[in-house]
Short mmCIF file of C-alpha atoms in Angstrom, two decimals:
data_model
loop_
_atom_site.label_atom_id
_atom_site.label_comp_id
_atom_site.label_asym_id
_atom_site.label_seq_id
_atom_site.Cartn_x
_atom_site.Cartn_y
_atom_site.Cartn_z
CA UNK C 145 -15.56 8.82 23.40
CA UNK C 146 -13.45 10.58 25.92
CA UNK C 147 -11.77 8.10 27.56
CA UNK C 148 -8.97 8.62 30.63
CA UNK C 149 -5.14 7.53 29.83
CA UNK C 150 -5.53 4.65 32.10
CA UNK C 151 -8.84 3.71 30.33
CA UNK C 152 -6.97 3.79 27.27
CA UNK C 153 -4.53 1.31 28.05
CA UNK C 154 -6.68 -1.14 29.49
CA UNK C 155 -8.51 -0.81 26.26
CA UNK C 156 -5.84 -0.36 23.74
CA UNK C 157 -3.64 -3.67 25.20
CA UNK C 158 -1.13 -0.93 25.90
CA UNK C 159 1.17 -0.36 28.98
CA UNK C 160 1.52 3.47 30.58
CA UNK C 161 4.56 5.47 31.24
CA UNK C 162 4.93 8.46 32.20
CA UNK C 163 7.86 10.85 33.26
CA UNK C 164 8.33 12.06 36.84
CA UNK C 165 7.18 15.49 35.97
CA UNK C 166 3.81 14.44 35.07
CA UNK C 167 1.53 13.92 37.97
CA UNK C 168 -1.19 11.23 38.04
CA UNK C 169 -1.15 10.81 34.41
CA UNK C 170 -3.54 8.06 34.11
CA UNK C 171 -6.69 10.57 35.07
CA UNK C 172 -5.75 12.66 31.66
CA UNK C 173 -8.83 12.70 29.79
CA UNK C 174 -8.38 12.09 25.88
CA UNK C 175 -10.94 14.25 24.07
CA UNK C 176 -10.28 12.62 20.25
CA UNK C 177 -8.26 10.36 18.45
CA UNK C 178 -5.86 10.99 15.23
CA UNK C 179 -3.70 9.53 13.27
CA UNK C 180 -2.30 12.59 11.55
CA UNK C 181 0.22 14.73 13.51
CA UNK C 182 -1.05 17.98 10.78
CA UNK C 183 -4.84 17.31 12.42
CA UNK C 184 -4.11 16.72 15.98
CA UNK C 185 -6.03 19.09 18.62
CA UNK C 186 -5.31 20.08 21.91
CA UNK C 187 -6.56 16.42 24.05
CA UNK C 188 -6.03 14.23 21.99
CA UNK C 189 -4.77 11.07 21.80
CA UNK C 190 -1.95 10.60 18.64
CA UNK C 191 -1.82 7.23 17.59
CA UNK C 192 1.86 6.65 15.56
CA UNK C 193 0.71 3.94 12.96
CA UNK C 194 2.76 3.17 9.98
CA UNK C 195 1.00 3.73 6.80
CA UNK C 196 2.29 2.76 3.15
CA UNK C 197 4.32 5.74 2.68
CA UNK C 198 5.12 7.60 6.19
CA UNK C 199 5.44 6.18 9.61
CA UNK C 200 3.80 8.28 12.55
CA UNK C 201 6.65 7.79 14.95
CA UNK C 202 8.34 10.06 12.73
CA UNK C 203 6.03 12.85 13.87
CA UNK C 204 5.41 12.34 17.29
CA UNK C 205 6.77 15.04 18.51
CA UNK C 206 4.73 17.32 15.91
CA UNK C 207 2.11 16.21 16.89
CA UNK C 208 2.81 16.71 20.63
CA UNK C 209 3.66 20.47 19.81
CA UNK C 210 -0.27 20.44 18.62
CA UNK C 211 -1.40 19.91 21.73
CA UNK C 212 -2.08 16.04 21.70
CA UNK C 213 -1.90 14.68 25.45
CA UNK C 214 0.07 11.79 25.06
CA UNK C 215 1.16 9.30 22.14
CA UNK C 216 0.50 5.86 21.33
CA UNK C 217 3.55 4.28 19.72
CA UNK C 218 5.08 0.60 19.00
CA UNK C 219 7.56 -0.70 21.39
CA UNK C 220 10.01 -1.72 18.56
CA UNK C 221 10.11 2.37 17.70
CA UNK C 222 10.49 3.66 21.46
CA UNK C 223 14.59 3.99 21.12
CA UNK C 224 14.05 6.44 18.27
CA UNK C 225 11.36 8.97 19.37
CA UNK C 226 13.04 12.25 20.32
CA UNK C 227 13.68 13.87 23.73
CA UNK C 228 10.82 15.95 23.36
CA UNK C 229 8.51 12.86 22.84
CA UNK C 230 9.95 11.40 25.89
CA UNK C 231 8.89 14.11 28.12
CA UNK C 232 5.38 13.16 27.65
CA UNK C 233 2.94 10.20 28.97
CA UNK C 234 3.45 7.10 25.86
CA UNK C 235 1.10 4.33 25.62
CA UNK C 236 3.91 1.68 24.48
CA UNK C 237 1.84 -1.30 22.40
CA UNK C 238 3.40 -4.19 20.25
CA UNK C 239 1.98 -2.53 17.34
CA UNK C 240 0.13 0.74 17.81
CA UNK C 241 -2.06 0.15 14.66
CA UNK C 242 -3.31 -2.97 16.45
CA UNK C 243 -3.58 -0.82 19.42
CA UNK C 244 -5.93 1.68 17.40
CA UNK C 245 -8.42 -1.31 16.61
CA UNK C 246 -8.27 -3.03 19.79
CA UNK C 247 -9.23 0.29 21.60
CA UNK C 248 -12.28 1.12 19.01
CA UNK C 249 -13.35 -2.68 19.11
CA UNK C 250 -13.34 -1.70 23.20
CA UNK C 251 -15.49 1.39 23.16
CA UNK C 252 -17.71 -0.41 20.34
CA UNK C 253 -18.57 -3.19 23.09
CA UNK C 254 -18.67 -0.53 26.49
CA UNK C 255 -21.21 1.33 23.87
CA UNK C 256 -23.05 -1.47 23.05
CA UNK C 257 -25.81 -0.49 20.71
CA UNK C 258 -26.51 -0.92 17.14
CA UNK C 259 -23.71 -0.87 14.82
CA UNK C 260 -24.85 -0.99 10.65
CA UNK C 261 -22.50 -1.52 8.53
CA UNK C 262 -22.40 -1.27 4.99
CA UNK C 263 -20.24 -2.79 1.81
CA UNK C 264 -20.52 -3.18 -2.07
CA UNK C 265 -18.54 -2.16 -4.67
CA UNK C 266 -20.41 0.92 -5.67
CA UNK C 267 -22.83 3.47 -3.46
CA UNK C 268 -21.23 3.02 -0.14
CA UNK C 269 -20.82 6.47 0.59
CA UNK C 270 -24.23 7.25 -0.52
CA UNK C 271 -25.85 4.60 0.74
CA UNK C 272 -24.80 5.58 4.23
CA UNK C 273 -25.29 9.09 4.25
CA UNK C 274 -29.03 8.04 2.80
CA UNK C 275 -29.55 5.14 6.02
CA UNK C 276 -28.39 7.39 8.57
CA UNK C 277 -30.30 10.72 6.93
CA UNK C 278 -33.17 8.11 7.22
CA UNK C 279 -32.71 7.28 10.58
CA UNK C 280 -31.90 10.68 12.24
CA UNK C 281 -35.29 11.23 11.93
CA UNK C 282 -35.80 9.41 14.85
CA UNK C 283 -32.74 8.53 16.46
CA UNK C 284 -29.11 10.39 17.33
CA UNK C 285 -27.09 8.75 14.56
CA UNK C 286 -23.02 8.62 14.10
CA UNK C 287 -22.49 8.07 11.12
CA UNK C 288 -18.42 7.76 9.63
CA UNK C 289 -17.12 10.56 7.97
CA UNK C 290 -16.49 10.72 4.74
CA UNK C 291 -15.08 7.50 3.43
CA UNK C 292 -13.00 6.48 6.12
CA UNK C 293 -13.81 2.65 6.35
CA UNK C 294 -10.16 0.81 6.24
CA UNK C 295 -8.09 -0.66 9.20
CA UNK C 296 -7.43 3.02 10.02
CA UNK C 297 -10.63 4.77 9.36
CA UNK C 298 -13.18 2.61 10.66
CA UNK C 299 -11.58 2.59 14.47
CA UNK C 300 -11.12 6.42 14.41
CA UNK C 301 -15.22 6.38 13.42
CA UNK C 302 -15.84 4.25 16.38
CA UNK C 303 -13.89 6.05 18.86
CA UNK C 304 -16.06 9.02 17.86
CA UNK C 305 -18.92 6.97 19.80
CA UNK C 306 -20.37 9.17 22.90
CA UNK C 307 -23.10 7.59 25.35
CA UNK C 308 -26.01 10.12 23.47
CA UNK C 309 -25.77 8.21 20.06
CA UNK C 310 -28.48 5.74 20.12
CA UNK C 311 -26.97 3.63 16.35
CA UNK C 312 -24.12 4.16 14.23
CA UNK C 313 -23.72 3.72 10.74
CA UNK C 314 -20.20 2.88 9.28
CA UNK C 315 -18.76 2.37 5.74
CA UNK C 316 -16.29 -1.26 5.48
CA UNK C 317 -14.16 -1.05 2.43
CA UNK C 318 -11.97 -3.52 1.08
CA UNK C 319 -9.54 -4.14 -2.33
CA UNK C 320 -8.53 -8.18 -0.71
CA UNK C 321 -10.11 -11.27 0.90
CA UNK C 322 -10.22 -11.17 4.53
CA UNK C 323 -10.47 -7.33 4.76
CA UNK C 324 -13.89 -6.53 5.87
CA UNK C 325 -14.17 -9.65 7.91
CA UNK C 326 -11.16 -8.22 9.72
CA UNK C 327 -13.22 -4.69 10.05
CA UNK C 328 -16.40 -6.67 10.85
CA UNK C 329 -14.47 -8.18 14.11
CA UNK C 330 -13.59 -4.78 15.09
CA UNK C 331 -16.51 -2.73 14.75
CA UNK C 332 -19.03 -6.32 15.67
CA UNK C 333 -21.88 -4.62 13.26
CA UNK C 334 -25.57 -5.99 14.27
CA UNK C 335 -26.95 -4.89 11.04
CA UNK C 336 -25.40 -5.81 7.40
CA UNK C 337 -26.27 -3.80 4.04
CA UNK C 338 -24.27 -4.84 0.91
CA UNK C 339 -25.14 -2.27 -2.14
CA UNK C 340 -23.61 -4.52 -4.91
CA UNK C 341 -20.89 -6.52 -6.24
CA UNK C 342 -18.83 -5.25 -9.05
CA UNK C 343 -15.74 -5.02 -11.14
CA UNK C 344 -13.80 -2.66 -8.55
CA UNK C 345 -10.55 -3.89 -7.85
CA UNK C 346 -11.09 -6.67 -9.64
CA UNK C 347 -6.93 -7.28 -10.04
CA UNK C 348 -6.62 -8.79 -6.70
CA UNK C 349 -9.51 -11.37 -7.15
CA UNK C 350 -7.80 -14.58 -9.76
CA UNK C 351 -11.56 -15.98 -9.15
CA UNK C 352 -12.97 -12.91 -11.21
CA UNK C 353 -16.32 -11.18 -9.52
CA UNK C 354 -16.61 -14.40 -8.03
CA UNK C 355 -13.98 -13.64 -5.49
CA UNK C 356 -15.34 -10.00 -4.65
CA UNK C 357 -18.44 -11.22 -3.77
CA UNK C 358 -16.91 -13.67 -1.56
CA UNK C 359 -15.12 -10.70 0.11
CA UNK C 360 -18.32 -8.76 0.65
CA UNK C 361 -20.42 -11.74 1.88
CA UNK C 362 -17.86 -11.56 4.73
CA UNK C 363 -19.96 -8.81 6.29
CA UNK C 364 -22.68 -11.20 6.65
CA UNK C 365 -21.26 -13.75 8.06
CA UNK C 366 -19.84 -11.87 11.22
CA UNK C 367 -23.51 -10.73 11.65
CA UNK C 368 -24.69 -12.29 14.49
CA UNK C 369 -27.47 -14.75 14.48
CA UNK C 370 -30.22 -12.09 15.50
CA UNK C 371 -29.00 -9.52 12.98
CA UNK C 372 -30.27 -8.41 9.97
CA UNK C 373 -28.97 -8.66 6.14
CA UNK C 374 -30.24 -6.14 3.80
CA UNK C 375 -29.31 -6.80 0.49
CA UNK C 376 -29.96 -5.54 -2.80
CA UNK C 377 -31.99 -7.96 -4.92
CA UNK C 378 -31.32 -6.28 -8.15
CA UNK C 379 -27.76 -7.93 -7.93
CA UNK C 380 -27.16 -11.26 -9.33
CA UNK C 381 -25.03 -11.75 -6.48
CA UNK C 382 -25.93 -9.97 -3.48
CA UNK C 383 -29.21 -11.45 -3.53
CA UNK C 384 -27.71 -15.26 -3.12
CA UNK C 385 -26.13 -13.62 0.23
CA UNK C 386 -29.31 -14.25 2.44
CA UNK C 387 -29.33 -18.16 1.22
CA UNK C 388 -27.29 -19.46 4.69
CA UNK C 389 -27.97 -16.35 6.62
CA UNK C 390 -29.63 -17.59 9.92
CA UNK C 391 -30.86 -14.19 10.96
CA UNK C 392 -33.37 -11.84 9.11
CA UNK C 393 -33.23 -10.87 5.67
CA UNK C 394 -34.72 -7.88 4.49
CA UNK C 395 -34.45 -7.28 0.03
CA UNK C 396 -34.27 -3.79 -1.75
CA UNK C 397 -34.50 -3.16 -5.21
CA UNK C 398 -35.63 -3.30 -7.84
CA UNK C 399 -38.64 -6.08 -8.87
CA UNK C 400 -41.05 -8.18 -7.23
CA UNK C 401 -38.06 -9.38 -4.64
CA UNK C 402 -37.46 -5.98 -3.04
CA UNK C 403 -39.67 -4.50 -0.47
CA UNK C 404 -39.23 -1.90 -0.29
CA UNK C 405 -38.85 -2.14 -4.12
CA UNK C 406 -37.93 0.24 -6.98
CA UNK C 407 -41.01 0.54 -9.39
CA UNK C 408 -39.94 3.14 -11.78
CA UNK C 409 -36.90 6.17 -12.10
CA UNK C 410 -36.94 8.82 -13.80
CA UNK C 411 -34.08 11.46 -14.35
CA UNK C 412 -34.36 15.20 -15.53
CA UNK C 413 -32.33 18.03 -14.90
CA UNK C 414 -34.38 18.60 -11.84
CA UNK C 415 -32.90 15.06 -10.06
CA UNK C 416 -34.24 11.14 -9.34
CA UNK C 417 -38.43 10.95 -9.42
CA UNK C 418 -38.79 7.49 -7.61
CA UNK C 419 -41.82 5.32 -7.88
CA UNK C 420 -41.19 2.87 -5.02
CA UNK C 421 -43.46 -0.05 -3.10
CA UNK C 422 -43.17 -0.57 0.52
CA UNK C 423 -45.76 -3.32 2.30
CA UNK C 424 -48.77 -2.08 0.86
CA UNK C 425 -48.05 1.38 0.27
CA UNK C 426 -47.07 2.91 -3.10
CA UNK C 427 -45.34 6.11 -2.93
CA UNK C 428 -42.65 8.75 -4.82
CA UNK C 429 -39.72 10.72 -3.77
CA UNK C 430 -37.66 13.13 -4.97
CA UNK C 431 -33.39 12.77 -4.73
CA UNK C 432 -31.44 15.92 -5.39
CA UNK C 433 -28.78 13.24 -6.78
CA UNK C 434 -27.22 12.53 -10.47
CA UNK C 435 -27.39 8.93 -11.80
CA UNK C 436 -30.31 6.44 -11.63
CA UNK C 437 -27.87 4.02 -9.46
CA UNK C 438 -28.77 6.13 -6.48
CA UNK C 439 -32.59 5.32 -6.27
CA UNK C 440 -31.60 1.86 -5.04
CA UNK C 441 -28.80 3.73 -2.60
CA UNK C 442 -31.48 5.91 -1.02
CA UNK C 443 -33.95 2.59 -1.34
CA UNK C 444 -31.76 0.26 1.20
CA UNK C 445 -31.91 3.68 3.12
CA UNK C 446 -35.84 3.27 3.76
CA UNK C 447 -35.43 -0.56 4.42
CA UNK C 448 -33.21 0.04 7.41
CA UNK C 449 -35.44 3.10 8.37
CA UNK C 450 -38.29 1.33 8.66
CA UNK C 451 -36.68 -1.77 9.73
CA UNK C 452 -35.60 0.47 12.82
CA UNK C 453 -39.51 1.80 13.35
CA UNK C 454 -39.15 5.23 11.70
CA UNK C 455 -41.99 6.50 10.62
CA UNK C 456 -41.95 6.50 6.68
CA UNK C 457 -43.07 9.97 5.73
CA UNK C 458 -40.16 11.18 8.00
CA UNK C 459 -37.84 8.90 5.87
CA UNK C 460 -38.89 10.18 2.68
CA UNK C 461 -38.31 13.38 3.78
CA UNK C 462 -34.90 13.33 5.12
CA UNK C 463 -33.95 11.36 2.00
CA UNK C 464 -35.29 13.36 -0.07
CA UNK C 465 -32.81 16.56 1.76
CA UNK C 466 -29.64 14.83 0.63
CA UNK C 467 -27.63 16.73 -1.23
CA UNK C 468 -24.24 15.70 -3.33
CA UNK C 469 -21.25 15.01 -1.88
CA UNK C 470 -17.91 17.13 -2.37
CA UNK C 471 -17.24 15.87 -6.01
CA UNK C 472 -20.02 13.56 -6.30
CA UNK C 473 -22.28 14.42 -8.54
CA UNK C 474 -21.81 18.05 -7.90
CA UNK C 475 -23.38 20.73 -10.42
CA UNK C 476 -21.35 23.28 -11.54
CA UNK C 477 -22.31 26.33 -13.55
CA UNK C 478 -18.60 27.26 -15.79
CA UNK C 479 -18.81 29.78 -18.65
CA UNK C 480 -22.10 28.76 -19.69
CA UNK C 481 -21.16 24.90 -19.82
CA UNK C 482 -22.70 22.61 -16.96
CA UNK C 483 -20.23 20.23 -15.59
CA UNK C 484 -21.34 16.94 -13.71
CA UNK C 485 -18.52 16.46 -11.09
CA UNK C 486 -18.19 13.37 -10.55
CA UNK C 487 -14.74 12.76 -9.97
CA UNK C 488 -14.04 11.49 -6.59
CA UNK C 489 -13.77 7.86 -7.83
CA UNK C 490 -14.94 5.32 -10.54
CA UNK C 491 -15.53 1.83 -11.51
CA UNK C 492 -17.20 0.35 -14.78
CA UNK C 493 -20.59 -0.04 -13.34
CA UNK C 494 -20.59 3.34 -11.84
CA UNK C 495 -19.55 5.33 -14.90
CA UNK C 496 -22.06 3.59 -17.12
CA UNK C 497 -24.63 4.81 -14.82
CA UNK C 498 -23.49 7.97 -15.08
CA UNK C 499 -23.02 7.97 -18.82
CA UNK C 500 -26.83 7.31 -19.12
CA UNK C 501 -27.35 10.16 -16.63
CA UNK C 502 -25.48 12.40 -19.39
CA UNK C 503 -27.50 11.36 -22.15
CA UNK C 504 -30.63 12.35 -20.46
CA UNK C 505 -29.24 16.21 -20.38
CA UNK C 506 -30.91 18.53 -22.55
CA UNK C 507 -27.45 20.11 -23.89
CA UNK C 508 -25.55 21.80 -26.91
CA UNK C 509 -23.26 18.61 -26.44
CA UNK C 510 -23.02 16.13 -24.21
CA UNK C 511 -19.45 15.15 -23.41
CA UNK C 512 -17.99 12.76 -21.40
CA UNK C 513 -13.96 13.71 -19.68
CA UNK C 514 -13.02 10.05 -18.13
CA UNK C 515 -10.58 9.40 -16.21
CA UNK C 516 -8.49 5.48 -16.38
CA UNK C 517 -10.21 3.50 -13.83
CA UNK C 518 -7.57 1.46 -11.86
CA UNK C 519 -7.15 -1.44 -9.92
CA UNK C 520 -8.80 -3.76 -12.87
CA UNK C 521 -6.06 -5.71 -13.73
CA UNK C 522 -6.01 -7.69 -16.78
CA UNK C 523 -10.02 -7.19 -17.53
CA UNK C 524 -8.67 -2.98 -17.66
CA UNK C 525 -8.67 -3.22 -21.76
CA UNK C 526 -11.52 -4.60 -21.81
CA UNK C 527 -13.38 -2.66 -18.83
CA UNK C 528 -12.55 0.68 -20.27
CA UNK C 529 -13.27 -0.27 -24.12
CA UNK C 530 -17.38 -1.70 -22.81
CA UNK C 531 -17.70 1.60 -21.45
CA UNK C 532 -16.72 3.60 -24.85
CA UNK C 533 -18.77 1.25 -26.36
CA UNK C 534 -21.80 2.00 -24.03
CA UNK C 535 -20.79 5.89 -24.66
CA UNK C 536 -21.85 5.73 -28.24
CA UNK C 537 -24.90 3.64 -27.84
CA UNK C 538 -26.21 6.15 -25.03
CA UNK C 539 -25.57 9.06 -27.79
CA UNK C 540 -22.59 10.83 -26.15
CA UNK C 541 -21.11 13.63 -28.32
CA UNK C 542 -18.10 13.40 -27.64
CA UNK C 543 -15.24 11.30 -25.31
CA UNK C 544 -12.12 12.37 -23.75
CA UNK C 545 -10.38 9.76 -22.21
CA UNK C 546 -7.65 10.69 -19.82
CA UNK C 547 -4.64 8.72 -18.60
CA UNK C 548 -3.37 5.37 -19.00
CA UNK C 549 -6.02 2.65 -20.01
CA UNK C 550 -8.72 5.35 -20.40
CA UNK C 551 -6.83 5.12 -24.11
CA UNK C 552 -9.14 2.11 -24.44
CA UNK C 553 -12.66 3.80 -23.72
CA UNK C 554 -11.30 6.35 -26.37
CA UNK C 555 -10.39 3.95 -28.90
CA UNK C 556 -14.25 1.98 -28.56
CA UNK C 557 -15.69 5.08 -28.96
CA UNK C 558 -13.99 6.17 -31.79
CA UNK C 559 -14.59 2.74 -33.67
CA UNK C 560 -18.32 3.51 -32.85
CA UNK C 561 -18.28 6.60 -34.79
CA UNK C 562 -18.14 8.92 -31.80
CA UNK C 563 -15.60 11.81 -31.50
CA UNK C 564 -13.39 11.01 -29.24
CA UNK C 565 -9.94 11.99 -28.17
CA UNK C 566 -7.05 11.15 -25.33
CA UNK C 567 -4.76 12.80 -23.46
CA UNK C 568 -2.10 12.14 -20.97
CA UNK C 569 -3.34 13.20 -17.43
CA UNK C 570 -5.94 15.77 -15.42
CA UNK C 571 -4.05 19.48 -16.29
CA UNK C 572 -4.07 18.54 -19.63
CA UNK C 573 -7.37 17.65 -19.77
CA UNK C 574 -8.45 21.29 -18.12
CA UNK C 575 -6.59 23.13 -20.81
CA UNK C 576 -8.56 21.06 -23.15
CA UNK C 577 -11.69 21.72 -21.68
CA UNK C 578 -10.68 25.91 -21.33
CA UNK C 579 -9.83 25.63 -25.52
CA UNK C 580 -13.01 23.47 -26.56
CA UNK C 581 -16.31 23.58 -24.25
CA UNK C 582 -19.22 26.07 -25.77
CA UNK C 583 -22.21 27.51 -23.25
CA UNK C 584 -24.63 24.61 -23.44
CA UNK C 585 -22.10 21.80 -23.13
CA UNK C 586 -22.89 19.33 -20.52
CA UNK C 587 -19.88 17.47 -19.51
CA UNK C 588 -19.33 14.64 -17.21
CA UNK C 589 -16.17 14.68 -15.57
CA UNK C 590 -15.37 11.05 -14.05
CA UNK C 591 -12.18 9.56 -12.77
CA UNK C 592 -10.89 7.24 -10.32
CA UNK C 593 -8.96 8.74 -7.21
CA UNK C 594 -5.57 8.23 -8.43
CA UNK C 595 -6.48 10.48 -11.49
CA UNK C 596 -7.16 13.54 -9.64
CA UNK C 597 -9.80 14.80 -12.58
CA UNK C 598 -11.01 17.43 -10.46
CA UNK C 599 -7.92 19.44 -11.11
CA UNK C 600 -9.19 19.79 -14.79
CA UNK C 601 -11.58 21.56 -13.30
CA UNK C 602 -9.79 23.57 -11.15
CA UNK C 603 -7.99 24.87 -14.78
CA UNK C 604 -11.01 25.71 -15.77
CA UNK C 605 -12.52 27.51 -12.58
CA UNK C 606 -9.59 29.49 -12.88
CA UNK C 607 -9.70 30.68 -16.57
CA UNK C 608 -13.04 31.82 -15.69
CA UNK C 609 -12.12 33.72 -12.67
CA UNK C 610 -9.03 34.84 -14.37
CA UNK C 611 -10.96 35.99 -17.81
CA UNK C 612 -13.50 37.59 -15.54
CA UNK C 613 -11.29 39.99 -13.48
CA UNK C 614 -10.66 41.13 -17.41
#
């Protein structure tokens, strides 16, 4: 939302000061909102926050050269900005990251429509870009980009806000207790939609799943009392959520609890085919989307549709014109092999899904590269063996395991009588899949952030490019 300095600092908590040679700063307009000094265009507004690794005061300046018309920054860290960051207007907080959220908590309110938020330990992503695909069929939708739903991300999607957008849809993430209720207070959602509760980050929770789903019923407890809960019946958890809920509730799913609900999925090489209820209406849908997990995504994407009075054809249709995400569930043609990329991230429940989503390939082999899933603590042995295990009982060819526990998922496999081999990291694993993979492989490529398995396949785009300019 463009906002003026002076708007700014009323909203931010922050106090104004400018330099003699700048005239009337308050009336400069701020056009956008970054945290990144490398991203900042001309008008915006640079906010110096301290992340876990680099501290933005350190690149005020930089990002000043950019273009950016003034800086937010801590008072602590005034005495060390440079002469050159001096010369400009500052917006001097007690803590600039605090100043970030109290600003986007501002606009939120001065916009004051419907915010819809969603959690769960899986789908997120998808799950939003399915509500508010759903919803632009009738209504001018902002939707956050990306993932960008921390204590950074969320208030840079909310200061993207402009008077035209008539609902917003934002992702709240979370790896500890407190997290998302913290997010909830800034971004004050009206509308709650929780996907599932899984084994993600399971290593900060001592109570088990027990404590995640704690952390994820935090969304619906900041809704307010004429909100609305969507939640996904399917999970044993989610669908206890709605028990102390004062406001509507409104079940997905799958079985007799949802509607809408999930009657049948199929998967072929041509997508999802959906056989859904919805009142009294039976329908199907196509989703141009790997993995049987994202029928009940695109599912809580019709309940808030129609929730919201869109007219359900028009739902169906925009859901059915998603398309994958960069690295999620992309489909890549290679030298004759088909690779499933699927690496942006991955957590137990997800990669299961998408190890059944293999099996259903008509291939040569069918061959699953996965990459150590983090963040699971003590349960990681364990995590990573169940899904080796579930490998061989799905009918997988052969595993590769790569990095660090993924030695585990290996090892199951192997005891399953399953091929199955490890190796130490993501180049590795490329040259690997350059040596071994035959036209008519299918291989699913899967691997948590920290992993980076998409630069296996980045080895292997470029043997192909090399081999054919020879």
């Amino acid at each position: 939302m463009k906002l003026t300095l002076a708007e700014v600092a009323v909203g931010a908590g922050a106090l104004l000061e400018t330099p003699a040679s700048v005239a009337n700063a308050g009336a400069l307009v701020v056009t956008g909102y970054s945290i990144d000094s490398r991203t900042v265009a001309p008008g915006d507004l640079f906010f110096a926050v301290r992340g876990e690794r680099l501290d933005g005061h350190d690149y005020v300046a930089a990002a000043l050269d950019r273009g950016a018309v003034a800086a937010v920054v801590s008072r602590a860290k005034v005495a060390s900005l440079t002469d050159a960051a001096l010369g400009v207007p500052l917006l001097i907080a007690e803590d600039s990251l605090i100043a970030l959220q109290a600003l986007a908590s501002h606009v939120r309110r001065q916009w004051g429509k419907r915010v819809i938020a969603i959690t769960g330990s899986a789908g997120k992503t998808t799950t939003k870009e399915a509500i508010a695909a759903a919803l632009s069929a009738r209504f001018n939708v902002l939707k956050s980009q990306g993932n960008l739903n921390n204590n950074f991300g969320l208030p840079l999607q909310l200061l993207r806000l402009e008077p035209e957008h008539e609902c917003a849809v934002v992702e709240m993430g979370m790896n500890h207790l407190g997290e998302i209720a913290t997010l909830a207070r800034i971004a004050s959602p009206d509308w709650g939609v929780v996907t599932n509760v899984g084994t993600a980050h399971i290593e900060n929770f001592t109570e088990g799943q027990a404590g995640i789903a704690r952390a994820k019923y935090e969304l619906i407890a900041a809704l307010p009392g004429n909100g609305i809960a969507f939640l996904n019946c399917s999970d044993p958890y989610v669908s206890q959520f709605g028990r102390d809920f004062q406001g509507k509730v409104v079940y997905f799913g799958v079985g007799p609890c949802g509607d809408p609900a999930i009657l049948d999925v199929r998967e072929d090489s041509a997508g999802l085919h959906v056989h859904f209820r919805a009142g009294e209406r039976d329908g199907n849908f196509k989703l141009n989307l790997l993995g049987a997990h994202n029928a009940q995504n695109a599912i809580a994407g019709l309940a808030v549709a129609l929730e919201a009075g869109v007219n359900m054809d028009a739902a169906i249709a925009a859901l059915e014109s998603l398309t994958p995400g960069s690295k999620r569930g992309e489909v890549l043609e290679i030298n004759g092999a088909t690779i499933l990329n699927d690496s942006y991230n991955s957590n137990p429940e997800a990669l299961q899904s998408m190890i059944h989503t293999l099996a259903a390939r008509q291939a040569k082999r069918r061959i699953l590269v996965a990459g150590e899933m983090l963040e699971l603590g003590e349960h990681a042995s364990m995590l990573h063996a169940a899904c080796g295990k579930a490998s061989a009982e799905a009918g997988i060819d052969l595993v590769v395991g790569v990095r660090g526990n993924a030695q585990h998922l290996a090892a199951a496999a192997c005891l399953c009588g399953v091929a199955a081999i490890f190796l130490p990291d993501a180049p590795t694993a490329g040259e690997w899949m350059v040596k071994n993979l035959q036209p008519g492989d299918v291989v699913l490529v899967k691997g948590s952030r920290g992993v980076q398995l998409e630069r296996a396949i980045e080895v292997l785009k470029n043997q192909s490019t090399s081999s054919e300019n020879h």
